[in-house]
Amino acid sequence: MKIPLTIKETQDGLIKKEFSAVQLVDAYLERIKKYNEEYNIFLTTSDEIAYSKAKKFNDLDQYTEEFFKENPLAGVVVGYKDIFLTKGIRTTAGSKVLESYIPPYSATSVSRIENAGAIPIGKLNCDAWAHGSSGENSDFGPTKNPWNKEYVPGGSSSGSGAALAANMSLITTGTDTCGSIRLPANYCFSVAIKPTYGAVSRYGVIAMASSLDTVGPIGRTVEDVETVFNVIKGEDGYDGTVVNSKFEIRNSKLRVGIPKEFFTEGIDPEVEKTITLGIEVLKKEGIEFKEVALPSTKYAIDVYYVIQPAEVSSNLGRFDGIRYGNGRDSFGDEAKRRIMLGTYVLSAGYYDAYYLKAMKVRSKIISEVDKVFDEVDALIAPVAPTPPFKLGDKVSDPLTMYLTDVYAATANLCGIPSLALPSGFSKQGLPLGFQLMGSRFSEPALFELGKLYHKAIDYVPKVAF
Ligand code: GLN
C-alpha cells in the first residue's frame, strides 16, 4: 500500500476504508525492516504494542469525522525520540548507560499522544543524552540522512527527522534545548515546533539542561504539527513550569522582524537566498517586514555553552548505576566533556567569571528580545548556517560542531517558541528551510504564518524514497 503522508490523508483513508490500522502498521514496519540497517533510524521497534493498539482501532466502521474529533490522533503512527520514557519499551537516551533500561511509566507527552489514539511504532536514535547537532554522538552509531546518506540528518533528535524523510513514521517527537527539534526537521525537509518553555510538560523526558529543555512534535505539515502540539500542551501537575496560559494571536495584521545579527558572514548563500525568497512570498501575502536589531544575541551561543554544561553536570549526576543503568563507566566522550566543563564553570573559583556572567548576559538577551516583540509578532531567521553537512566533517572539532547551533540558542535562552519550516532544496538536492520565532505563547501566530507561507509556495510534503 501507499503510505499516506499527513494526518488528514491517513484519516480520510480510514474513513474511506482504503486500508485498516493494522495494514498501516504492517506497511510502516515493513519499511523499517527494509531500510533501518542502512540508515540507523530506530533503536527499538514496539511491534507488539503497535499491533495491539491497531487491532483496537481496526473496526473500520467506527471511523467518522466525529470519531476523529474525539480521537484526533487515531490511526496516526508515531515514533518517539529515545529520550522520552515509554512504559514497557526500552529507553536509552542514545547512551550505553541506559542500554537495557525499561521505564515503569511514560512521559506525559507520550501518554497524551496515545490517549488521543496514536499508534506507537518505536524509539528513535538520537545523540547520547541529546548532546549534539548531527546525530553522530549516539552510542548506537550515527543516523544517516535519507535525502543523501553521506550527510547528517541533524541532531540531536536525528532519528526523529530521518524517520519522516524515510517514511517510517507519520509524526515523531523531539526535544529542543538548543535546536534539536528544529535542526533535524530543517535537515530532513519536515516541519517542527519548538514550543514556549512552560507550554508542554517535560515530565518523563530525560533531562538535559532543565532551564532550556522543551518538548515538541515533528511532522510534514504545519497542520499536523499544530494538531500534535494541541494534544500535548498544558498542565499535568508534574512539571511546575507548565502553566495553562492563553495562547493567542495578538494582532490581526502580522508583522515580522528581520534580525540583522542572524544574517552575518558565516551564512551559506543558499540558506540566505531561501529566506530572502520566503520574505518576498510573505510580503506578497500582505505580511509586513522590518529590520530589527538584537545586538546581544551574538553572545547567545557562548552563553548556552556555559549554562548548558552547568545544568548537565547536575542532571547527569543521577546516573550513578545504583538504582538503574550501567553506571558512569559507560559515559561517552561528549557527555564527559560537558560534565567537566559544567563542573568547572560552577566551581567556587570560576562561578562568577563564567556561570554568573552567562546568566547576566542571558537576562540581557531576554530583555532585548522581549522589547522587539513590542514591534513585531515574529522573527525570521535561519535554523542553521549551512544545509546538511557530511557525516564525519565536524566530529573531530567540537567547537565547529557547536557553531551549528548559533541561530538556535536565542529561542531556548529566552523560552520563546520557534517554528521550523521546509522551503525547498539546495542545488545538491539537500533540504533547506528557516525558522519563525515568536513571543512566549504565540504558537498560533507562528502556525498561521507557516500555513500562509506553505499555501503560497504550493508546498507538498515529500519523502526521500
Ligand atoms: N546541539 C546542542 C548541544 O549539543 C543542542 C542539543 C539539543 O537541543 N538537545 O548541546
CSV table of C-alpha atoms and ligand atoms in Angstrom, one decimal:
chain,number,residue,atom,x,y,z
A,1,MET,CA,0.0,0.0,0.0
A,2,LYS,CA,1.0,3.6,-0.5
A,3,ILE,CA,1.6,5.1,3.0
A,4,PRO,CA,-0.3,8.4,3.5
A,5,LEU,CA,2.0,11.4,4.3
A,6,THR,CA,-0.3,13.5,6.6
A,7,ILE,CA,-2.8,13.0,9.4
A,8,LYS,CA,-5.6,14.1,7.1
A,9,GLU,CA,-4.7,11.7,4.3
A,10,THR,CA,-4.4,8.9,6.9
A,11,GLN,CA,-7.8,9.6,8.5
A,12,ASP,CA,-9.5,10.1,5.1
A,13,GLY,CA,-8.1,6.7,4.0
A,14,LEU,CA,-9.5,5.1,7.2
A,15,ILE,CA,-12.9,6.7,6.7
A,16,LYS,CA,-13.0,5.5,3.0
A,17,LYS,CA,-11.8,2.1,4.2
A,18,GLU,CA,-8.8,2.2,1.8
A,19,PHE,CA,-6.7,0.5,4.5
A,20,SER,CA,-7.0,-0.6,8.1
A,21,ALA,CA,-5.0,0.5,11.1
A,22,VAL,CA,-3.3,-3.0,11.1
A,23,GLN,CA,-2.4,-2.6,7.4
A,24,LEU,CA,-0.8,0.8,8.2
A,25,VAL,CA,1.3,-0.8,11.0
A,26,ASP,CA,2.3,-3.6,8.5
A,27,ALA,CA,3.4,-1.0,5.9
A,28,TYR,CA,5.5,1.1,8.3
A,29,LEU,CA,7.2,-1.9,9.9
A,30,GLU,CA,8.0,-3.4,6.5
A,31,ARG,CA,9.8,-0.2,5.6
A,32,ILE,CA,11.6,-0.1,8.9
A,33,LYS,CA,12.8,-3.7,8.4
A,34,LYS,CA,13.9,-2.9,4.9
A,35,TYR,CA,15.8,0.3,5.4
A,36,ASN,CA,16.7,0.6,9.1
A,37,GLU,CA,20.0,-1.1,8.9
A,38,GLU,CA,21.2,1.3,6.2
A,39,TYR,CA,20.0,4.5,7.9
A,40,ASN,CA,20.1,3.6,11.7
A,41,ILE,CA,16.9,5.5,12.5
A,42,PHE,CA,15.1,3.3,15.0
A,43,LEU,CA,16.8,1.8,18.1
A,44,THR,CA,13.8,-0.2,19.1
A,45,THR,CA,10.5,-1.0,17.5
A,46,SER,CA,7.4,-1.7,19.5
A,47,ASP,CA,5.7,-4.2,17.1
A,48,GLU,CA,3.6,-5.9,19.7
A,49,ILE,CA,2.3,-2.7,21.3
A,50,ALA,CA,1.7,-1.2,17.9
A,51,TYR,CA,-0.4,-4.2,16.7
A,52,SER,CA,-2.4,-4.5,19.9
A,53,LYS,CA,-3.3,-0.8,19.6
A,54,ALA,CA,-4.0,-1.0,15.9
A,55,LYS,CA,-6.3,-4.0,16.5
A,56,LYS,CA,-8.3,-2.0,18.9
A,57,PHE,CA,-8.8,0.6,16.2
A,58,ASN,CA,-9.2,-1.9,13.4
A,59,ASP,CA,-13.0,-1.8,13.1
A,60,LEU,CA,-13.3,0.4,10.1
A,61,ASP,CA,-17.0,1.2,10.7
A,62,GLN,CA,-16.1,3.3,13.7
A,63,TYR,CA,-14.2,5.9,11.6
A,64,THR,CA,-16.2,9.1,11.1
A,65,GLU,CA,-15.3,12.8,11.3
A,66,GLU,CA,-16.9,12.8,14.7
A,67,PHE,CA,-14.7,10.0,15.9
A,68,PHE,CA,-11.6,11.9,14.9
A,69,LYS,CA,-12.7,15.0,16.8
A,70,GLU,CA,-12.7,12.9,19.9
A,71,ASN,CA,-9.5,10.9,19.0
A,72,PRO,CA,-7.5,13.5,16.9
A,73,LEU,CA,-4.5,11.1,16.5
A,74,ALA,CA,-6.4,7.9,15.8
A,75,GLY,CA,-4.6,5.9,13.2
A,76,VAL,CA,-1.5,8.1,13.5
A,77,VAL,CA,1.7,6.2,13.7
A,78,VAL,CA,4.2,7.9,16.0
A,79,GLY,CA,7.9,7.4,16.8
A,80,TYR,CA,9.5,8.9,19.9
A,81,LYS,CA,13.0,10.2,20.4
A,82,ASP,CA,14.6,7.7,22.7
A,83,ILE,CA,14.8,10.2,25.5
A,84,PHE,CA,11.0,10.0,26.1
A,85,LEU,CA,10.2,7.4,28.8
A,86,THR,CA,7.8,4.8,27.4
A,87,LYS,CA,6.3,2.3,29.8
A,88,GLY,CA,7.5,-1.2,29.0
A,89,ILE,CA,9.6,-0.1,26.0
A,90,ARG,CA,13.4,0.2,26.3
A,91,THR,CA,14.5,3.8,26.6
A,92,THR,CA,18.3,4.5,26.2
A,93,ALA,CA,18.7,8.3,25.7
A,94,GLY,CA,21.1,7.2,22.9
A,95,SER,CA,23.6,6.1,25.7
A,96,LYS,CA,25.1,2.7,26.7
A,97,VAL,CA,24.5,3.8,30.3
A,98,LEU,CA,20.8,3.0,29.8
A,99,GLU,CA,21.2,0.3,27.2
A,100,SER,CA,18.7,-2.1,28.9
A,101,TYR,CA,16.6,0.4,30.8
A,102,ILE,CA,12.8,-0.3,30.7
A,103,PRO,CA,10.8,2.6,32.2
A,104,PRO,CA,7.9,1.8,34.6
A,105,TYR,CA,5.9,4.8,33.3
A,106,SER,CA,5.5,7.0,30.3
A,107,ALA,CA,6.2,10.7,29.7
A,108,THR,CA,3.1,13.0,29.9
A,109,SER,CA,3.5,13.8,26.2
A,110,VAL,CA,3.7,10.1,25.3
A,111,SER,CA,0.5,9.3,27.3
A,112,ARG,CA,-1.3,12.3,25.8
A,113,ILE,CA,-0.4,11.3,22.2
A,114,GLU,CA,-1.5,7.8,22.8
A,115,ASN,CA,-4.7,8.7,24.6
A,116,ALA,CA,-5.5,10.7,21.5
A,117,GLY,CA,-5.4,7.5,19.5
A,118,ALA,CA,-1.9,7.3,18.1
A,119,ILE,CA,-0.1,4.0,17.5
A,120,PRO,CA,3.5,3.9,18.9
A,121,ILE,CA,5.9,2.2,16.5
A,122,GLY,CA,9.2,2.6,18.3
A,123,LYS,CA,12.1,4.6,19.7
A,124,LEU,CA,14.3,6.8,17.6
A,125,ASN,CA,18.0,7.2,17.5
A,126,CYS,CA,19.5,10.4,19.0
A,127,ASP,CA,22.8,11.9,20.2
A,128,ALA,CA,23.5,10.4,23.6
A,129,TRP,CA,21.7,12.5,26.3
A,130,ALA,CA,20.7,14.8,23.4
A,131,HIS,CA,24.2,16.3,23.3
A,132,GLY,CA,24.9,17.0,19.6
A,133,SER,CA,23.8,18.6,16.4
A,134,SER,CA,24.4,15.9,13.9
A,135,GLY,CA,23.3,12.5,15.3
A,136,GLU,CA,26.9,11.3,15.3
A,137,ASN,CA,27.2,11.2,19.2
A,138,SER,CA,24.8,8.3,19.6
A,139,ASP,CA,26.4,5.4,21.3
A,140,PHE,CA,24.5,3.2,18.9
A,141,GLY,CA,26.1,4.7,15.8
A,142,PRO,CA,25.2,7.7,13.6
A,143,THR,CA,21.8,8.2,11.9
A,144,LYS,CA,22.1,8.8,8.1
A,145,ASN,CA,20.1,11.4,6.2
A,146,PRO,CA,17.6,9.7,3.9
A,147,TRP,CA,17.9,12.5,1.4
A,148,ASN,CA,21.6,11.5,1.0
A,149,LYS,CA,23.1,9.0,3.3
A,150,GLU,CA,26.5,10.6,3.2
A,151,TYR,CA,25.1,13.6,5.1
A,152,VAL,CA,23.9,14.1,8.7
A,153,PRO,CA,20.2,14.3,9.4
A,154,GLY,CA,20.8,17.0,12.1
A,155,GLY,CA,20.7,16.3,15.8
A,156,SER,CA,20.2,15.7,18.5
A,157,SER,CA,16.7,14.3,17.5
A,158,SER,CA,18.4,12.7,14.5
A,159,GLY,CA,16.0,9.7,14.1
A,160,SER,CA,13.0,11.9,14.6
A,161,GLY,CA,13.8,13.9,11.4
A,162,ALA,CA,15.1,10.9,9.5
A,163,ALA,CA,12.1,8.8,10.2
A,164,LEU,CA,9.9,11.3,8.5
A,165,ALA,CA,12.2,11.6,5.4
A,166,ALA,CA,12.4,7.8,5.2
A,167,ASN,CA,8.6,7.5,5.6
A,168,MET,CA,8.9,5.3,8.7
A,169,SER,CA,6.5,7.3,10.9
A,170,LEU,CA,3.8,9.8,10.4
A,171,ILE,CA,4.8,12.1,13.2
A,172,THR,CA,7.7,12.0,15.7
A,173,THR,CA,8.6,13.7,18.9
A,174,GLY,CA,11.8,15.5,19.8
A,175,THR,CA,13.4,17.7,22.5
A,176,ASP,CA,15.0,21.1,21.8
A,177,THR,CA,17.5,22.5,24.3
A,178,CYS,CA,19.3,24.4,21.6
A,179,GLY,CA,17.9,23.5,18.2
A,180,SER,CA,17.4,19.7,18.5
A,181,ILE,CA,13.9,19.7,17.2
A,182,ARG,CA,14.3,22.4,14.6
A,183,LEU,CA,17.6,21.2,13.1
A,184,PRO,CA,16.6,17.6,12.2
A,185,ALA,CA,13.4,19.0,10.8
A,186,ASN,CA,15.3,21.5,8.8
A,187,TYR,CA,17.8,18.9,7.5
A,188,CYS,CA,15.1,16.3,6.7
A,189,PHE,CA,12.5,18.5,5.0
A,190,SER,CA,10.0,18.5,7.9
A,191,VAL,CA,8.0,20.9,10.0
A,192,ALA,CA,8.6,21.3,13.7
A,193,ILE,CA,7.6,23.4,16.6
A,194,LYS,CA,9.9,24.2,19.5
A,195,PRO,CA,7.3,25.3,22.0
A,196,THR,CA,7.4,28.1,24.5
A,197,TYR,CA,9.2,27.0,27.7
A,198,GLY,CA,6.4,26.0,30.0
A,199,ALA,CA,3.9,25.1,27.3
A,200,VAL,CA,4.5,21.3,27.3
A,201,SER,CA,5.3,19.2,30.3
A,202,ARG,CA,8.9,17.7,30.5
A,203,TYR,CA,7.7,15.0,32.9
A,204,GLY,CA,9.2,11.7,31.9
A,205,VAL,CA,11.6,13.2,29.4
A,206,ILE,CA,15.2,12.6,30.4
A,207,ALA,CA,16.6,16.0,31.5
A,208,MET,CA,19.5,17.6,29.7
A,209,ALA,CA,19.5,21.3,30.7
A,210,SER,CA,16.4,21.9,32.7
A,211,SER,CA,16.1,25.7,32.2
A,212,LEU,CA,16.3,25.2,28.4
A,213,ASP,CA,14.7,21.8,27.6
A,214,THR,CA,11.5,21.8,25.5
A,215,VAL,CA,9.4,19.0,24.1
A,216,GLY,CA,7.7,19.2,20.7
A,217,PRO,CA,6.5,17.4,17.6
A,218,ILE,CA,7.9,17.0,14.1
A,219,GLY,CA,5.7,16.3,11.1
A,220,ARG,CA,5.3,17.0,7.5
A,221,THR,CA,2.8,19.9,7.6
A,222,VAL,CA,2.1,22.8,9.8
A,223,GLU,CA,-1.4,21.4,10.4
A,224,ASP,CA,-0.1,18.1,11.7
A,225,VAL,CA,2.4,19.7,14.0
A,226,GLU,CA,-0.3,22.0,15.3
A,227,THR,CA,-2.6,19.1,16.0
A,228,VAL,CA,0.0,17.2,18.0
A,229,PHE,CA,1.0,20.4,19.8
A,230,ASN,CA,-2.6,20.9,20.9
A,231,VAL,CA,-2.7,17.4,22.2
A,232,ILE,CA,0.5,17.6,24.3
A,233,LYS,CA,0.3,21.2,25.7
A,234,GLY,CA,-0.9,22.3,29.1
A,235,GLU,CA,-0.5,21.5,32.8
A,236,ASP,CA,-0.2,17.9,34.0
A,237,GLY,CA,0.7,18.6,37.7
A,238,TYR,CA,4.1,17.1,37.3
A,239,ASP,CA,6.1,19.9,35.8
A,240,GLY,CA,5.9,23.1,37.9
A,241,THR,CA,7.0,25.3,35.0
A,242,VAL,CA,4.0,24.4,32.8
A,243,VAL,CA,1.1,26.9,33.1
A,244,ASN,CA,-2.2,26.8,31.2
A,245,SER,CA,-1.5,30.1,29.6
A,246,LYS,CA,-3.7,31.7,26.9
A,247,PHE,CA,-2.2,31.0,23.5
A,248,GLU,CA,-3.0,33.9,21.3
A,249,ILE,CA,-2.6,35.8,18.1
A,250,ARG,CA,-2.0,39.4,19.4
A,251,ASN,CA,-2.6,41.2,16.1
A,252,SER,CA,-4.8,40.7,13.1
A,253,LYS,CA,-2.1,42.1,10.8
A,254,LEU,CA,1.1,40.2,11.4
A,255,ARG,CA,4.5,41.9,11.3
A,256,VAL,CA,7.8,40.0,11.0
A,257,GLY,CA,11.2,41.3,12.1
A,258,ILE,CA,14.5,40.5,10.2
A,259,PRO,CA,17.2,40.5,12.9
A,260,LYS,CA,20.3,41.6,11.1
A,261,GLU,CA,22.6,39.7,13.6
A,262,PHE,CA,21.2,36.5,12.1
A,263,PHE,CA,22.4,37.2,8.6
A,264,THR,CA,26.2,37.6,9.1
A,265,GLU,CA,29.2,36.4,7.1
A,266,GLY,CA,29.0,32.7,8.2
A,267,ILE,CA,25.7,32.1,6.5
A,268,ASP,CA,25.6,29.9,3.4
A,269,PRO,CA,24.3,31.7,0.3
A,270,GLU,CA,21.7,29.1,-0.5
A,271,VAL,CA,20.3,29.3,3.1
A,272,GLU,CA,20.2,33.1,2.8
A,273,LYS,CA,18.5,33.0,-0.6
A,274,THR,CA,15.7,30.7,0.5
A,275,ILE,CA,14.9,33.1,3.3
A,276,THR,CA,15.0,36.2,1.0
A,277,LEU,CA,12.6,34.4,-1.2
A,278,GLY,CA,10.4,33.4,1.8
A,279,ILE,CA,10.3,37.1,2.8
A,280,GLU,CA,9.2,38.1,-0.7
A,281,VAL,CA,6.5,35.4,-0.7
A,282,LEU,CA,5.1,36.5,2.6
A,283,LYS,CA,5.2,40.2,1.6
A,284,LYS,CA,3.0,39.4,-1.3
A,285,GLU,CA,0.6,37.8,1.1
A,286,GLY,CA,0.4,41.1,3.0
A,287,ILE,CA,2.8,40.4,5.8
A,288,GLU,CA,4.9,43.5,6.8
A,289,PHE,CA,8.6,43.1,7.3
A,290,LYS,CA,11.1,45.4,9.1
A,291,GLU,CA,14.7,45.1,10.1
A,292,VAL,CA,15.3,44.9,13.8
A,293,ALA,CA,18.4,44.8,16.0
A,294,LEU,CA,19.2,42.3,18.6
A,295,PRO,CA,22.9,43.1,19.4
A,296,SER,CA,23.3,40.8,22.4
A,297,THR,CA,22.2,37.7,20.5
A,298,LYS,CA,25.7,37.4,19.1
A,299,TYR,CA,26.6,36.1,22.6
A,300,ALA,CA,23.8,33.5,22.7
A,301,ILE,CA,25.8,30.5,21.7
A,302,ASP,CA,28.6,31.3,24.2
A,303,VAL,CA,26.1,31.8,26.9
A,304,TYR,CA,24.4,28.5,26.0
A,305,TYR,CA,27.7,26.6,26.2
A,306,VAL,CA,28.2,27.8,29.8
A,307,ILE,CA,24.7,27.3,31.1
A,308,GLN,CA,24.0,24.0,29.3
A,309,PRO,CA,27.1,22.1,30.7
A,310,ALA,CA,26.4,23.6,34.1
A,311,GLU,CA,22.9,22.1,34.2
A,312,VAL,CA,24.1,18.9,32.5
A,313,SER,CA,26.7,18.3,35.2
A,314,SER,CA,24.0,18.4,37.8
A,315,ASN,CA,21.4,16.4,35.8
A,316,LEU,CA,23.7,13.5,34.8
A,317,GLY,CA,24.8,13.1,38.4
A,318,ARG,CA,21.8,10.8,39.0
A,319,PHE,CA,23.1,8.1,36.5
A,320,ASP,CA,25.4,6.5,39.1
A,321,GLY,CA,24.3,3.0,38.4
A,322,ILE,CA,22.9,2.5,41.8
A,323,ARG,CA,19.2,2.4,41.2
A,324,TYR,CA,19.3,1.8,37.4
A,325,GLY,CA,21.6,1.9,34.4
A,326,ASN,CA,25.2,0.7,33.9
A,327,GLY,CA,27.0,3.4,35.8
A,328,ARG,CA,29.5,6.1,34.9
A,329,ASP,CA,32.0,4.0,33.0
A,330,SER,CA,29.7,3.9,30.0
A,331,PHE,CA,29.5,7.7,29.5
A,332,GLY,CA,30.8,8.7,26.1
A,333,ASP,CA,33.4,11.4,25.3
A,334,GLU,CA,30.8,14.2,24.7
A,335,ALA,CA,29.0,13.6,28.0
A,336,LYS,CA,32.3,13.6,29.9
A,337,ARG,CA,33.4,16.8,28.1
A,338,ARG,CA,30.1,18.5,29.2
A,339,ILE,CA,30.3,17.2,32.8
A,340,MET,CA,33.9,18.5,33.1
A,341,LEU,CA,33.0,21.9,31.6
A,342,GLY,CA,29.9,22.3,33.7
A,343,THR,CA,31.7,21.4,36.9
A,344,TYR,CA,34.4,23.9,36.0
A,345,VAL,CA,32.1,26.8,35.4
A,346,LEU,CA,30.2,26.1,38.6
A,347,SER,CA,33.3,25.7,40.8
A,348,ALA,CA,33.9,28.2,43.6
A,349,GLY,CA,36.8,29.9,41.8
A,350,TYR,CA,35.1,30.3,38.4
A,351,TYR,CA,31.4,30.6,39.2
A,352,ASP,CA,31.4,34.5,39.0
A,353,ALA,CA,33.5,34.6,35.9
A,354,TYR,CA,31.5,32.1,33.9
A,355,TYR,CA,28.2,30.9,35.2
A,356,LEU,CA,27.1,34.2,36.9
A,357,LYS,CA,28.2,36.2,33.9
A,358,ALA,CA,26.4,34.0,31.5
A,359,MET,CA,23.2,34.3,33.5
A,360,LYS,CA,23.5,38.1,33.3
A,361,VAL,CA,24.0,38.1,29.6
A,362,ARG,CA,21.1,35.7,29.3
A,363,SER,CA,18.9,38.3,31.1
A,364,LYS,CA,20.1,41.0,28.7
A,365,ILE,CA,19.3,38.8,25.6
A,366,ILE,CA,15.8,38.1,27.1
A,367,SER,CA,15.1,41.8,27.6
A,368,GLU,CA,16.2,42.8,24.1
A,369,VAL,CA,14.1,40.1,22.5
A,370,ASP,CA,11.1,40.9,24.7
A,371,LYS,CA,11.3,44.5,23.6
A,372,VAL,CA,11.5,43.6,19.9
A,373,PHE,CA,8.2,41.8,20.3
A,374,ASP,CA,6.5,45.1,21.1
A,375,GLU,CA,7.2,46.0,17.4
A,376,VAL,CA,6.8,42.7,15.6
A,377,ASP,CA,4.9,39.4,16.0
A,378,ALA,CA,7.6,37.1,14.7
A,379,LEU,CA,11.3,37.0,13.7
A,380,ILE,CA,12.6,35.2,10.6
A,381,ALA,CA,16.0,33.5,10.8
A,382,PRO,CA,18.0,30.6,9.5
A,383,VAL,CA,17.8,27.4,11.6
A,384,ALA,CA,21.5,26.6,10.9
A,385,PRO,CA,24.2,28.5,9.0
A,386,THR,CA,24.5,25.8,6.3
A,387,PRO,CA,22.5,23.0,4.7
A,388,PRO,CA,23.2,19.4,6.0
A,389,PHE,CA,26.9,18.7,6.2
A,390,LYS,CA,28.8,15.4,5.5
A,391,LEU,CA,29.0,12.7,8.2
A,392,GLY,CA,32.4,12.9,9.8
A,393,ASP,CA,33.1,16.5,8.7
A,394,LYS,CA,32.8,18.1,12.2
A,395,VAL,CA,33.2,15.2,14.7
A,396,SER,CA,36.8,15.8,15.5
A,397,ASP,CA,36.2,19.5,16.2
A,398,PRO,CA,33.6,20.1,18.9
A,399,LEU,CA,33.9,23.9,18.6
A,400,THR,CA,32.9,23.9,14.9
A,401,MET,CA,30.1,21.4,15.7
A,402,TYR,CA,28.8,23.8,18.5
A,403,LEU,CA,28.6,26.6,15.9
A,404,THR,CA,25.9,24.7,14.1
A,405,ASP,CA,23.6,25.9,16.9
A,406,VAL,CA,24.5,29.6,16.6
A,407,TYR,CA,21.0,30.6,15.4
A,408,ALA,CA,19.1,28.2,17.6
A,409,ALA,CA,20.3,29.3,21.0
A,410,THR,CA,18.3,32.5,21.3
A,411,ALA,CA,14.9,30.8,21.3
A,412,ASN,CA,16.0,28.5,24.1
A,413,LEU,CA,17.7,31.1,26.3
A,414,CYS,CA,14.5,33.3,26.0
A,415,GLY,CA,12.0,30.4,26.3
A,416,ILE,CA,10.2,31.6,23.2
A,417,PRO,CA,8.6,29.3,20.6
A,418,SER,CA,10.0,28.7,17.1
A,419,LEU,CA,8.5,27.1,14.1
A,420,ALA,CA,10.9,25.4,11.6
A,421,LEU,CA,9.6,25.3,8.0
A,422,PRO,CA,10.9,23.5,4.9
A,423,SER,CA,11.2,25.8,1.9
A,424,GLY,CA,12.9,23.8,-0.8
A,425,PHE,CA,16.1,22.0,-1.8
A,426,SER,CA,19.7,23.1,-2.4
A,427,LYS,CA,21.4,22.5,-5.8
A,428,GLN,CA,22.8,19.3,-4.3
A,429,GLY,CA,19.3,18.1,-3.5
A,430,LEU,CA,19.5,18.7,0.3
A,431,PRO,CA,16.7,20.2,2.3
A,432,LEU,CA,16.5,24.0,3.0
A,433,GLY,CA,14.3,26.0,5.3
A,434,PHE,CA,14.1,28.6,8.0
A,435,GLN,CA,12.6,29.4,11.4
A,436,LEU,CA,10.0,31.8,12.7
A,437,MET,CA,10.4,32.8,16.4
A,438,GLY,CA,7.5,34.4,18.3
A,439,SER,CA,6.9,35.8,21.7
A,440,ARG,CA,6.0,33.4,24.6
A,441,PHE,CA,2.7,31.5,24.0
A,442,SER,CA,2.3,32.9,20.4
A,443,GLU,CA,2.4,29.5,18.8
A,444,PRO,CA,-1.0,30.2,17.0
A,445,ALA,CA,0.5,33.2,15.2
A,446,LEU,CA,3.5,31.1,14.1
A,447,PHE,CA,1.3,28.3,12.8
A,448,GLU,CA,-0.8,30.9,10.9
A,449,LEU,CA,2.3,32.4,9.2
A,450,GLY,CA,3.6,28.9,8.4
A,451,LYS,CA,0.4,27.8,6.8
A,452,LEU,CA,0.2,31.1,4.8
A,453,TYR,CA,3.7,30.6,3.5
A,454,HIS,CA,3.2,26.9,2.6
A,455,LYS,CA,0.0,27.7,0.8
A,456,ALA,CA,1.6,30.5,-1.1
A,457,ILE,CA,4.5,28.3,-2.3
A,458,ASP,CA,2.2,25.3,-3.1
A,459,TYR,CA,4.2,23.2,-0.6
A,460,VAL,CA,3.6,19.5,-0.8
A,461,PRO,CA,5.0,17.1,1.8
A,462,LYS,CA,7.7,14.8,0.4
A,463,VAL,CA,9.7,11.8,1.5
A,464,ALA,CA,13.2,10.8,0.2
A,465,PHE,CA,12.2,7.4,-1.1
B,1,GLN,N1,23.3,20.8,19.8
B,1,GLN,C1,23.1,21.3,21.1
B,1,GLN,C2,24.0,20.6,22.1
B,1,GLN,O1,24.8,19.8,21.6
B,1,GLN,C3,21.7,21.2,21.5
B,1,GLN,C4,21.1,19.9,21.6
B,1,GLN,C5,19.7,19.9,21.9
B,1,GLN,O2,18.9,20.8,21.6
B,1,GLN,N2,19.3,18.9,22.6
B,1,GLN,O3,24.0,21.0,23.2
